[in-house]
mmCIF file of C-alpha atoms and ligand atoms in Angstrom:
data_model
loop_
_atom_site.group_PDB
_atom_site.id
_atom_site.type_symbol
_atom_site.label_atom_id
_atom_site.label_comp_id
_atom_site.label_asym_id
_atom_site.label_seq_id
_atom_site.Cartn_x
_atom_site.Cartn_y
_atom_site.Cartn_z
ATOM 1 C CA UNK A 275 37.530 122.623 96.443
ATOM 2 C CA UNK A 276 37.680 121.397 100.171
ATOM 3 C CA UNK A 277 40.640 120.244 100.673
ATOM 4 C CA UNK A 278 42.671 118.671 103.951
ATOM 5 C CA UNK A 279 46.266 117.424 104.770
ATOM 6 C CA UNK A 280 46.687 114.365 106.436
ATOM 7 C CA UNK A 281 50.104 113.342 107.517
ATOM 8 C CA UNK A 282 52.016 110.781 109.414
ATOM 9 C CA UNK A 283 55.585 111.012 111.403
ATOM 10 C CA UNK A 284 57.330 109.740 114.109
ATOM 11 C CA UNK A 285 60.404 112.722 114.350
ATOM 12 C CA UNK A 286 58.940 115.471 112.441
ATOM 13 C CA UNK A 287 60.108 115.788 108.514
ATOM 14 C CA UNK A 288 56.529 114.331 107.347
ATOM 15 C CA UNK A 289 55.294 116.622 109.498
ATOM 16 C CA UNK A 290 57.280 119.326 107.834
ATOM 17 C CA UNK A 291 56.481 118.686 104.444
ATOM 18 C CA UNK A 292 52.564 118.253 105.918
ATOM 19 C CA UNK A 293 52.555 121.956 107.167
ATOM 20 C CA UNK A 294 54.574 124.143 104.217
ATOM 21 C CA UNK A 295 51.701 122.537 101.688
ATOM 22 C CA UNK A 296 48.715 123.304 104.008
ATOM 23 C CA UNK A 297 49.994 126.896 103.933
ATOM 24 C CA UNK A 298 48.960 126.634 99.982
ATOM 25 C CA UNK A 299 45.399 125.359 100.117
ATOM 26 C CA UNK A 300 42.551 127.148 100.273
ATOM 27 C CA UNK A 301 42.075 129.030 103.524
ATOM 28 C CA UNK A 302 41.467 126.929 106.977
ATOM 29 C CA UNK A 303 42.153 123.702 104.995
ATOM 30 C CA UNK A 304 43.003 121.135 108.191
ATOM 31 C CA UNK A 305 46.551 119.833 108.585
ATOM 32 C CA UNK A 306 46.396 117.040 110.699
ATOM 33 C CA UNK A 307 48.170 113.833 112.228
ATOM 34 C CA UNK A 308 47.114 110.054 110.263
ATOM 35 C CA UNK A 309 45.612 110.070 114.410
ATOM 36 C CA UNK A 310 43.203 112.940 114.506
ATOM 37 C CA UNK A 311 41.353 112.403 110.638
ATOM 38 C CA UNK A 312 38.086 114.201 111.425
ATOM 39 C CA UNK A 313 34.709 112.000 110.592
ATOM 40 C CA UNK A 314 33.642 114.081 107.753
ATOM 41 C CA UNK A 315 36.939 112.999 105.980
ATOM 42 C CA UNK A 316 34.286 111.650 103.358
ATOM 43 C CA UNK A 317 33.398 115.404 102.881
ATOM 44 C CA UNK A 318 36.761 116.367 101.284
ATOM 45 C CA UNK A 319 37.358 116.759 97.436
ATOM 46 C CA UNK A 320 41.105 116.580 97.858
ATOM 47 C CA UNK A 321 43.338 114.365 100.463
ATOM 48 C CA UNK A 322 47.166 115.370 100.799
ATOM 49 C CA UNK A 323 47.848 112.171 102.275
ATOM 50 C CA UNK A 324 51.912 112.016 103.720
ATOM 51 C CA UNK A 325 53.876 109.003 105.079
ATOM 52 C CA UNK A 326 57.398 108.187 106.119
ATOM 53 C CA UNK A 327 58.787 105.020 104.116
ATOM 54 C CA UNK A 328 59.105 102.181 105.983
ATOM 55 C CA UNK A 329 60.337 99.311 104.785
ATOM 56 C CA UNK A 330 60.288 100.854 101.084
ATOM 57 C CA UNK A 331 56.375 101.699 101.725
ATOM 58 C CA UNK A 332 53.916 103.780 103.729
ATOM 59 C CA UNK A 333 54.382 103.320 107.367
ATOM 60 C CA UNK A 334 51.288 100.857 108.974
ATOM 61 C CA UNK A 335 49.244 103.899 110.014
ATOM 62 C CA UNK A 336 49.375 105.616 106.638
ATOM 63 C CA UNK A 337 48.885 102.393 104.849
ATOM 64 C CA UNK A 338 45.723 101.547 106.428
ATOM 65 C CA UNK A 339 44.455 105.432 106.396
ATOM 66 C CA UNK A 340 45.714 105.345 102.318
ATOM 67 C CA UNK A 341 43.015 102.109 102.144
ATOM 68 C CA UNK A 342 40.342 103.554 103.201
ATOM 69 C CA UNK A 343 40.303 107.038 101.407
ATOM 70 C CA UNK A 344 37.434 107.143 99.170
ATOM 71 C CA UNK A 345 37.832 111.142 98.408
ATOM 72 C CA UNK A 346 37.533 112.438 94.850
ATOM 73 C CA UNK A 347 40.674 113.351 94.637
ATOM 74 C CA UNK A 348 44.310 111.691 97.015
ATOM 75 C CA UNK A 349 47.720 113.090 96.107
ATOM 76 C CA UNK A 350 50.683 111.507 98.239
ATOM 77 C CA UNK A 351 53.680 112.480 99.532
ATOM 78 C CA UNK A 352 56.390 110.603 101.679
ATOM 79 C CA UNK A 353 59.681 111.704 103.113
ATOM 80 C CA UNK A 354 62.351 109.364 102.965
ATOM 81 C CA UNK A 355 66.242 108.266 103.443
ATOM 82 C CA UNK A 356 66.994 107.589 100.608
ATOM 83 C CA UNK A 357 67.701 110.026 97.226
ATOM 84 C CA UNK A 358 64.320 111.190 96.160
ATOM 85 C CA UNK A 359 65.257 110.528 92.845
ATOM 86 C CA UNK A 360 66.290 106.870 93.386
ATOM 87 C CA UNK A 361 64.327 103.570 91.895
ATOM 88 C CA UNK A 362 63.626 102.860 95.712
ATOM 89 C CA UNK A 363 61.979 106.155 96.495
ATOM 90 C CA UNK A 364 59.763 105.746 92.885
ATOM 91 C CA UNK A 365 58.797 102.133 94.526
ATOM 92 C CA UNK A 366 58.072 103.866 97.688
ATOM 93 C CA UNK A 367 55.570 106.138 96.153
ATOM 94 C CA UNK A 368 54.008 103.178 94.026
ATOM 95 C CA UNK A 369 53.554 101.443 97.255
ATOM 96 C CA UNK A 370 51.463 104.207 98.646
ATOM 97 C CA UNK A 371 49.112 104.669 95.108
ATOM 98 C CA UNK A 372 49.182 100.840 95.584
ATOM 99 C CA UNK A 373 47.664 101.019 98.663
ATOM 100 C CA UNK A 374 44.149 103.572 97.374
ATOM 101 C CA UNK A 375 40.980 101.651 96.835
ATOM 102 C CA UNK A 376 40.454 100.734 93.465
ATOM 103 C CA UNK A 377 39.085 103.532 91.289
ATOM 104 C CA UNK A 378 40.619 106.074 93.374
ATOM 105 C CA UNK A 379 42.102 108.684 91.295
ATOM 106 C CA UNK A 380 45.850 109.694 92.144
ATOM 107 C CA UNK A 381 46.192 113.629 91.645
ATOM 108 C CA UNK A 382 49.812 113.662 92.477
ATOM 109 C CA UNK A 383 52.362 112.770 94.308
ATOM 110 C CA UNK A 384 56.003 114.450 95.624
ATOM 111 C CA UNK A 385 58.722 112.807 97.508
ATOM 112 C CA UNK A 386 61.758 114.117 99.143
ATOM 113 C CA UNK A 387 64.600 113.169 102.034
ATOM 114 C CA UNK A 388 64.165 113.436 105.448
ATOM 115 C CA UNK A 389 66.973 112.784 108.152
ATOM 116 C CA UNK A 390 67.088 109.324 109.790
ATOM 117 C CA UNK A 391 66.400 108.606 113.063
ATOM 118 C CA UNK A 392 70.103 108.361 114.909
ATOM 119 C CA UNK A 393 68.829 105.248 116.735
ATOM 120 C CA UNK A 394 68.268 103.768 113.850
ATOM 121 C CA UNK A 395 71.195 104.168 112.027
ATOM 122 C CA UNK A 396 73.398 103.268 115.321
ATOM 123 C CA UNK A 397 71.177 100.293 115.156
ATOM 124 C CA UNK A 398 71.722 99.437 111.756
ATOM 125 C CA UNK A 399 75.730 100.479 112.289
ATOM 126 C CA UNK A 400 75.662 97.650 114.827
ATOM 127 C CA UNK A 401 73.319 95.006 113.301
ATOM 128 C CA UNK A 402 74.895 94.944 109.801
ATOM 129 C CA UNK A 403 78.729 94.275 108.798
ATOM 130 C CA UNK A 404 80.608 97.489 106.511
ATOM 131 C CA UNK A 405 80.551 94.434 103.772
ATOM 132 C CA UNK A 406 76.690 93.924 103.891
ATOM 133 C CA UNK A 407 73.894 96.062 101.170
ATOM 134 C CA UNK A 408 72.699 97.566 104.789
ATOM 135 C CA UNK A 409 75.899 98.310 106.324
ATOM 136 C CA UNK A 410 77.670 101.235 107.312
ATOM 137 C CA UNK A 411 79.608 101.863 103.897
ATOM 138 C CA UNK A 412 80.960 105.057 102.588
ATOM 139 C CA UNK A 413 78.040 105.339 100.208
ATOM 140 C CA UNK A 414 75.526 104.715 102.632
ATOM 141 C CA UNK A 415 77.164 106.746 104.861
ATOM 142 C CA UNK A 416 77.129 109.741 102.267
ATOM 143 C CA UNK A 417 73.867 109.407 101.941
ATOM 144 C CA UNK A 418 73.033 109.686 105.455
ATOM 145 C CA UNK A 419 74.571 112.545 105.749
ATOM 146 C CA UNK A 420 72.855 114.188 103.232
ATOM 147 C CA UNK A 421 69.682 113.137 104.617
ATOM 148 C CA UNK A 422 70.465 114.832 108.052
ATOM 149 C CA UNK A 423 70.059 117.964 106.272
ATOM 150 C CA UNK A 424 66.462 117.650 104.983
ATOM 151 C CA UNK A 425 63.900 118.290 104.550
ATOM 152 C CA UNK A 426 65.007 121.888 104.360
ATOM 153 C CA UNK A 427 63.613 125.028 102.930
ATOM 154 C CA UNK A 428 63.916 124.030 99.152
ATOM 155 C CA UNK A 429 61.882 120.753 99.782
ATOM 156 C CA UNK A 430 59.167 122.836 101.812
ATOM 157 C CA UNK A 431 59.347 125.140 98.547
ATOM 158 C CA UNK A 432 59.333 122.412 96.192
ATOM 159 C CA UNK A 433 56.510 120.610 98.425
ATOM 160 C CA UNK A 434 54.348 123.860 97.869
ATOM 161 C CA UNK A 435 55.063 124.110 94.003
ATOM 162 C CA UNK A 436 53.473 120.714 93.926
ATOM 163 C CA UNK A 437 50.396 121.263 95.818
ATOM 164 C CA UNK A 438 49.786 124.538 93.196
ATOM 165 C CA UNK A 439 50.145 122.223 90.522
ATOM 166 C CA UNK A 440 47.780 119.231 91.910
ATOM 167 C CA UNK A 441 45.006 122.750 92.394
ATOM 168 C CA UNK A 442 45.735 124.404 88.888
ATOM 169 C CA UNK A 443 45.375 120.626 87.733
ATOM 170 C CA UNK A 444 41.836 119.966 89.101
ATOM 171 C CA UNK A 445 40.552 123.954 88.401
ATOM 172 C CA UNK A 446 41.245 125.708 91.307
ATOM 173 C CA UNK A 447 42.639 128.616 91.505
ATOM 174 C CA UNK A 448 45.151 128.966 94.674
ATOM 175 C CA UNK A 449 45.287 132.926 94.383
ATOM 176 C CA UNK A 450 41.858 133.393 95.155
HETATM 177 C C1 LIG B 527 61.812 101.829 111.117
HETATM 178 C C2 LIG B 527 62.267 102.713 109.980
HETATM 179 C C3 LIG B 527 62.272 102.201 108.701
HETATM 180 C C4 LIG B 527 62.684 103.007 107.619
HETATM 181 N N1 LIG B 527 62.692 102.477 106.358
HETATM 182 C C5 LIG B 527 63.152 103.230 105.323
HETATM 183 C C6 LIG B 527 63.211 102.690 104.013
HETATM 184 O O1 LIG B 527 62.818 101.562 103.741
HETATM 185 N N2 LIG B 527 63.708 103.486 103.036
HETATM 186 C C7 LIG B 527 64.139 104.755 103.263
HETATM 187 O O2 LIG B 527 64.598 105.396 102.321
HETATM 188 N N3 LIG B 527 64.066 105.319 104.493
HETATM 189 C C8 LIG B 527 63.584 104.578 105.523
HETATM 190 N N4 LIG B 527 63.506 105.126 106.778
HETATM 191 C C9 LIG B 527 63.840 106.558 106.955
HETATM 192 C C10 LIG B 527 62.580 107.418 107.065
HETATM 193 O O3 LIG B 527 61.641 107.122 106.043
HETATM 194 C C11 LIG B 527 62.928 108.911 106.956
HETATM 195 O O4 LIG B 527 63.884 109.255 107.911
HETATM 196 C C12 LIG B 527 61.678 109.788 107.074
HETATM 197 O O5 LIG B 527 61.995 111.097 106.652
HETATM 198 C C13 LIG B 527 61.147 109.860 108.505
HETATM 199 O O6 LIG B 527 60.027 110.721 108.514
HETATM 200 P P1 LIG B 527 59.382 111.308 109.836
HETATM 201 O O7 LIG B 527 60.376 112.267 110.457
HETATM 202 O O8 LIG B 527 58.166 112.005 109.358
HETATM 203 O O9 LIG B 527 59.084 110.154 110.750
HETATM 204 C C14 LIG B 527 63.094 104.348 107.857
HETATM 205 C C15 LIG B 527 63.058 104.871 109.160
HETATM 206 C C16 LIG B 527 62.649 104.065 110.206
HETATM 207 C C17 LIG B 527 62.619 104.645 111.606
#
Protein backbone atom coordinates (compact mmCIF):
# COMPACT_ATOMS: atom_id res chain seq x y z
CA UNK A 1 0.00 0.00 0.00
CA UNK A 2 1.77 3.34 -1.06
CA UNK A 3 0.53 5.69 0.74
CA UNK A 4 1.22 9.78 1.14
CA UNK A 5 -0.05 12.70 3.38
CA UNK A 6 -0.99 15.73 1.88
CA UNK A 7 -1.88 18.63 4.05
CA UNK A 8 -2.77 22.24 4.03
CA UNK A 9 -2.24 25.15 6.85
CA UNK A 10 -1.67 28.54 7.25
CA UNK A 11 -0.44 28.51 11.36
CA UNK A 12 0.44 25.00 11.86
CA UNK A 13 -2.45 22.63 13.58
CA UNK A 14 -3.19 20.95 9.98
CA UNK A 15 0.17 20.62 9.83
CA UNK A 16 0.19 18.91 13.16
CA UNK A 17 -2.37 16.52 12.65
CA UNK A 18 -0.50 15.97 8.93
CA UNK A 19 2.79 14.81 10.68
CA UNK A 20 1.57 12.50 13.95
CA UNK A 21 -0.43 10.28 11.07
CA UNK A 22 2.55 10.09 8.63
CA UNK A 23 4.48 8.67 11.60
CA UNK A 24 1.83 5.58 11.17
CA UNK A 25 2.11 4.72 7.50
CA UNK A 26 4.20 2.53 6.02
CA UNK A 27 7.85 3.54 6.14
CA UNK A 28 9.08 6.82 4.02
CA UNK A 29 5.38 7.52 3.19
CA UNK A 30 5.71 11.54 2.09
CA UNK A 31 4.12 14.17 4.32
CA UNK A 32 3.83 17.10 2.42
CA UNK A 33 2.30 20.75 2.00
CA UNK A 34 -1.24 20.95 -0.58
CA UNK A 35 2.11 23.14 -2.44
CA UNK A 36 4.74 20.52 -2.97
CA UNK A 37 2.20 17.26 -4.24
CA UNK A 38 4.86 15.31 -6.15
CA UNK A 39 3.81 14.36 -10.01
CA UNK A 40 3.48 10.75 -9.40
CA UNK A 41 0.58 11.64 -6.94
CA UNK A 42 -1.38 9.31 -9.49
CA UNK A 43 0.99 6.52 -8.20
CA UNK A 44 -0.46 6.44 -4.64
CA UNK A 45 -3.08 3.82 -3.37
CA UNK A 46 -3.97 5.95 -0.38
CA UNK A 47 -4.23 10.01 -0.05
CA UNK A 48 -4.43 11.47 3.63
CA UNK A 49 -5.68 14.57 2.31
CA UNK A 50 -5.93 17.54 5.43
CA UNK A 51 -7.50 21.05 5.29
CA UNK A 52 -8.31 23.85 7.66
CA UNK A 53 -12.18 24.83 7.46
CA UNK A 54 -12.81 27.83 5.96
CA UNK A 55 -15.88 29.14 5.66
CA UNK A 56 -17.46 25.69 6.98
CA UNK A 57 -15.33 23.86 4.04
CA UNK A 58 -11.87 22.98 2.78
CA UNK A 59 -9.75 25.98 2.40
CA UNK A 60 -9.34 27.02 -1.72
CA UNK A 61 -6.04 25.13 -1.99
CA UNK A 62 -7.33 21.90 -0.49
CA UNK A 63 -10.55 22.19 -2.33
CA UNK A 64 -9.09 22.28 -5.65
CA UNK A 65 -6.21 19.55 -4.67
CA UNK A 66 -9.49 17.34 -3.07
CA UNK A 67 -10.95 17.73 -7.00
CA UNK A 68 -8.50 16.44 -8.64
CA UNK A 69 -7.48 13.27 -6.58
CA UNK A 70 -8.16 10.32 -8.61
CA UNK A 71 -6.20 7.79 -6.06
CA UNK A 72 -7.76 4.46 -5.11
CA UNK A 73 -8.22 5.27 -1.97
CA UNK A 74 -8.67 9.52 -0.14
CA UNK A 75 -9.37 9.70 3.59
CA UNK A 76 -9.75 13.43 4.93
CA UNK A 77 -9.07 15.19 7.77
CA UNK A 78 -9.56 18.97 8.74
CA UNK A 79 -8.78 20.89 11.87
CA UNK A 80 -11.17 23.31 12.90
CA UNK A 81 -12.67 26.05 15.51
CA UNK A 82 -15.31 24.79 16.20
CA UNK A 83 -16.30 21.43 18.57
CA UNK A 84 -15.32 18.48 16.50
CA UNK A 85 -18.35 16.96 17.43
CA UNK A 86 -20.65 19.82 16.29
CA UNK A 87 -23.29 19.67 13.13
CA UNK A 88 -20.87 22.40 11.61
CA UNK A 89 -17.70 20.38 11.85
CA UNK A 90 -19.87 17.06 10.30
CA UNK A 91 -20.80 19.73 7.36
CA UNK A 92 -17.24 20.65 7.20
CA UNK A 93 -16.12 17.18 6.51
CA UNK A 94 -19.10 16.59 3.96
CA UNK A 95 -17.83 19.58 2.20
CA UNK A 96 -14.45 18.07 1.69
CA UNK A 97 -15.96 14.26 0.48
CA UNK A 98 -18.15 16.71 -1.54
CA UNK A 99 -15.44 18.06 -3.17
CA UNK A 100 -13.67 14.13 -4.59
CA UNK A 101 -14.39 13.34 -8.17
CA UNK A 102 -17.21 11.25 -8.60
CA UNK A 103 -16.52 7.56 -7.96
CA UNK A 104 -13.83 8.34 -5.65
CA UNK A 105 -14.01 6.15 -2.73
CA UNK A 106 -13.83 7.93 0.82
CA UNK A 107 -11.71 5.59 3.24
CA UNK A 108 -12.14 7.83 6.17
CA UNK A 109 -12.17 10.78 7.58
CA UNK A 110 -11.19 12.47 11.32
CA UNK A 111 -11.72 15.94 12.46
CA UNK A 112 -10.58 17.77 15.45
CA UNK A 113 -9.99 21.62 16.92
CA UNK A 114 -7.29 23.66 16.19
CA UNK A 115 -6.62 27.20 17.81
CA UNK A 116 -7.76 30.29 15.85
CA UNK A 117 -5.74 32.64 14.42
CA UNK A 118 -5.66 35.78 17.12
CA UNK A 119 -6.05 38.16 14.15
CA UNK A 120 -8.88 36.70 13.33
CA UNK A 121 -10.73 36.57 16.26
CA UNK A 122 -9.64 40.38 17.15
CA UNK A 123 -11.06 40.86 13.75
CA UNK A 124 -14.16 39.21 14.26
CA UNK A 125 -14.25 40.87 18.09
CA UNK A 126 -14.30 44.16 16.17
CA UNK A 127 -16.42 43.45 13.04
CA UNK A 128 -19.37 41.77 14.85
CA UNK A 129 -21.61 43.22 17.86
CA UNK A 130 -21.65 40.74 21.45
CA UNK A 131 -25.55 40.47 20.20
CA UNK A 132 -24.70 39.05 16.68
CA UNK A 133 -24.41 34.68 15.86
CA UNK A 134 -20.55 35.83 15.11
CA UNK A 135 -19.90 37.98 17.96
CA UNK A 136 -17.81 37.89 20.84
CA UNK A 137 -20.35 36.06 23.29
CA UNK A 138 -19.57 34.03 26.29
CA UNK A 139 -20.22 30.86 24.34
CA UNK A 140 -18.21 31.73 21.55
CA UNK A 141 -15.79 32.93 23.67
CA UNK A 142 -15.64 29.47 25.59
CA UNK A 143 -15.16 27.91 22.72
CA UNK A 144 -12.27 29.82 21.66
CA UNK A 145 -10.64 29.18 24.41
CA UNK A 146 -10.84 25.73 24.20
CA UNK A 147 -9.65 25.80 20.78
CA UNK A 148 -6.36 27.63 21.83
CA UNK A 149 -5.45 24.49 23.39
CA UNK A 150 -5.53 22.09 20.40
CA UNK A 151 -4.68 20.25 18.65
CA UNK A 152 -2.78 18.67 21.49
CA UNK A 153 -1.34 15.31 22.18
CA UNK A 154 -4.73 13.36 22.47
CA UNK A 155 -5.84 14.65 18.95
CA UNK A 156 -2.28 13.66 17.47
CA UNK A 157 -3.12 10.21 19.31
CA UNK A 158 -6.55 10.05 18.21
CA UNK A 159 -5.35 11.29 14.57
CA UNK A 160 -3.00 8.12 14.54
CA UNK A 161 -5.76 5.62 15.84
CA UNK A 162 -7.57 6.68 12.73
CA UNK A 163 -5.01 6.28 10.17
CA UNK A 164 -4.54 2.38 11.76
CA UNK A 165 -8.02 1.94 11.23
CA UNK A 166 -8.33 3.45 7.48
CA UNK A 167 -4.90 0.58 6.93
CA UNK A 168 -6.49 -2.43 8.92
CA UNK A 169 -9.66 -1.34 6.80
CA UNK A 170 -8.12 -1.67 3.29
CA UNK A 171 -5.64 -4.93 4.41
CA UNK A 172 -2.65 -3.54 5.49
CA UNK A 173 -1.02 -4.35 8.15
CA UNK A 174 0.72 -1.17 9.98
CA UNK A 175 3.06 -3.47 12.21
CA UNK A 176 4.88 -4.78 9.47
C1 LIG B 1 -10.21 32.86 7.30
C2 LIG B 1 -10.56 31.80 8.31
C3 LIG B 1 -11.80 31.19 8.23
C4 LIG B 1 -12.15 30.18 9.16
N1 LIG B 1 -13.38 29.60 9.07
C5 LIG B 1 -13.75 28.68 10.00
C6 LIG B 1 -15.04 28.09 9.96
O1 LIG B 1 -15.85 28.33 9.08
N2 LIG B 1 -15.35 27.20 10.94
C7 LIG B 1 -14.48 26.86 11.93
O2 LIG B 1 -14.86 26.07 12.79
N3 LIG B 1 -13.23 27.38 11.99
C8 LIG B 1 -12.85 28.28 11.04
N4 LIG B 1 -11.59 28.82 11.08
C9 LIG B 1 -10.63 28.31 12.09
C10 LIG B 1 -9.63 27.34 11.47
O3 LIG B 1 -10.27 26.35 10.67
C11 LIG B 1 -8.83 26.61 12.56
O4 LIG B 1 -8.21 27.53 13.40
C12 LIG B 1 -7.82 25.63 11.95
O5 LIG B 1 -7.35 24.77 12.97
C13 LIG B 1 -6.62 26.34 11.34
O6 LIG B 1 -5.73 25.36 10.85
P1 LIG B 1 -4.23 25.66 10.42
O7 LIG B 1 -3.46 26.03 11.67
O8 LIG B 1 -3.77 24.38 9.84
O9 LIG B 1 -4.26 26.79 9.43
C14 LIG B 1 -11.22 29.81 10.17
C15 LIG B 1 -9.96 30.41 10.23
C16 LIG B 1 -9.63 31.39 9.31
C17 LIG B 1 -8.26 32.04 9.38
Amino acid sequence: MKAIVIYSTLTGNTQKIAEAIAEVLPEGSPCVAVNDVPHDLDSYDLVFAGYWVDKGGPDKKSRELLGRLHNRHVALFATLGAYPDSEHALKSLDKGAEALPEGVCEAGRFICQGKVSPKLVEAMAKRFPKEHPHGMNPERIKRLETAAKHPDGQDCANAQSFAREVLKRLGHDCSA
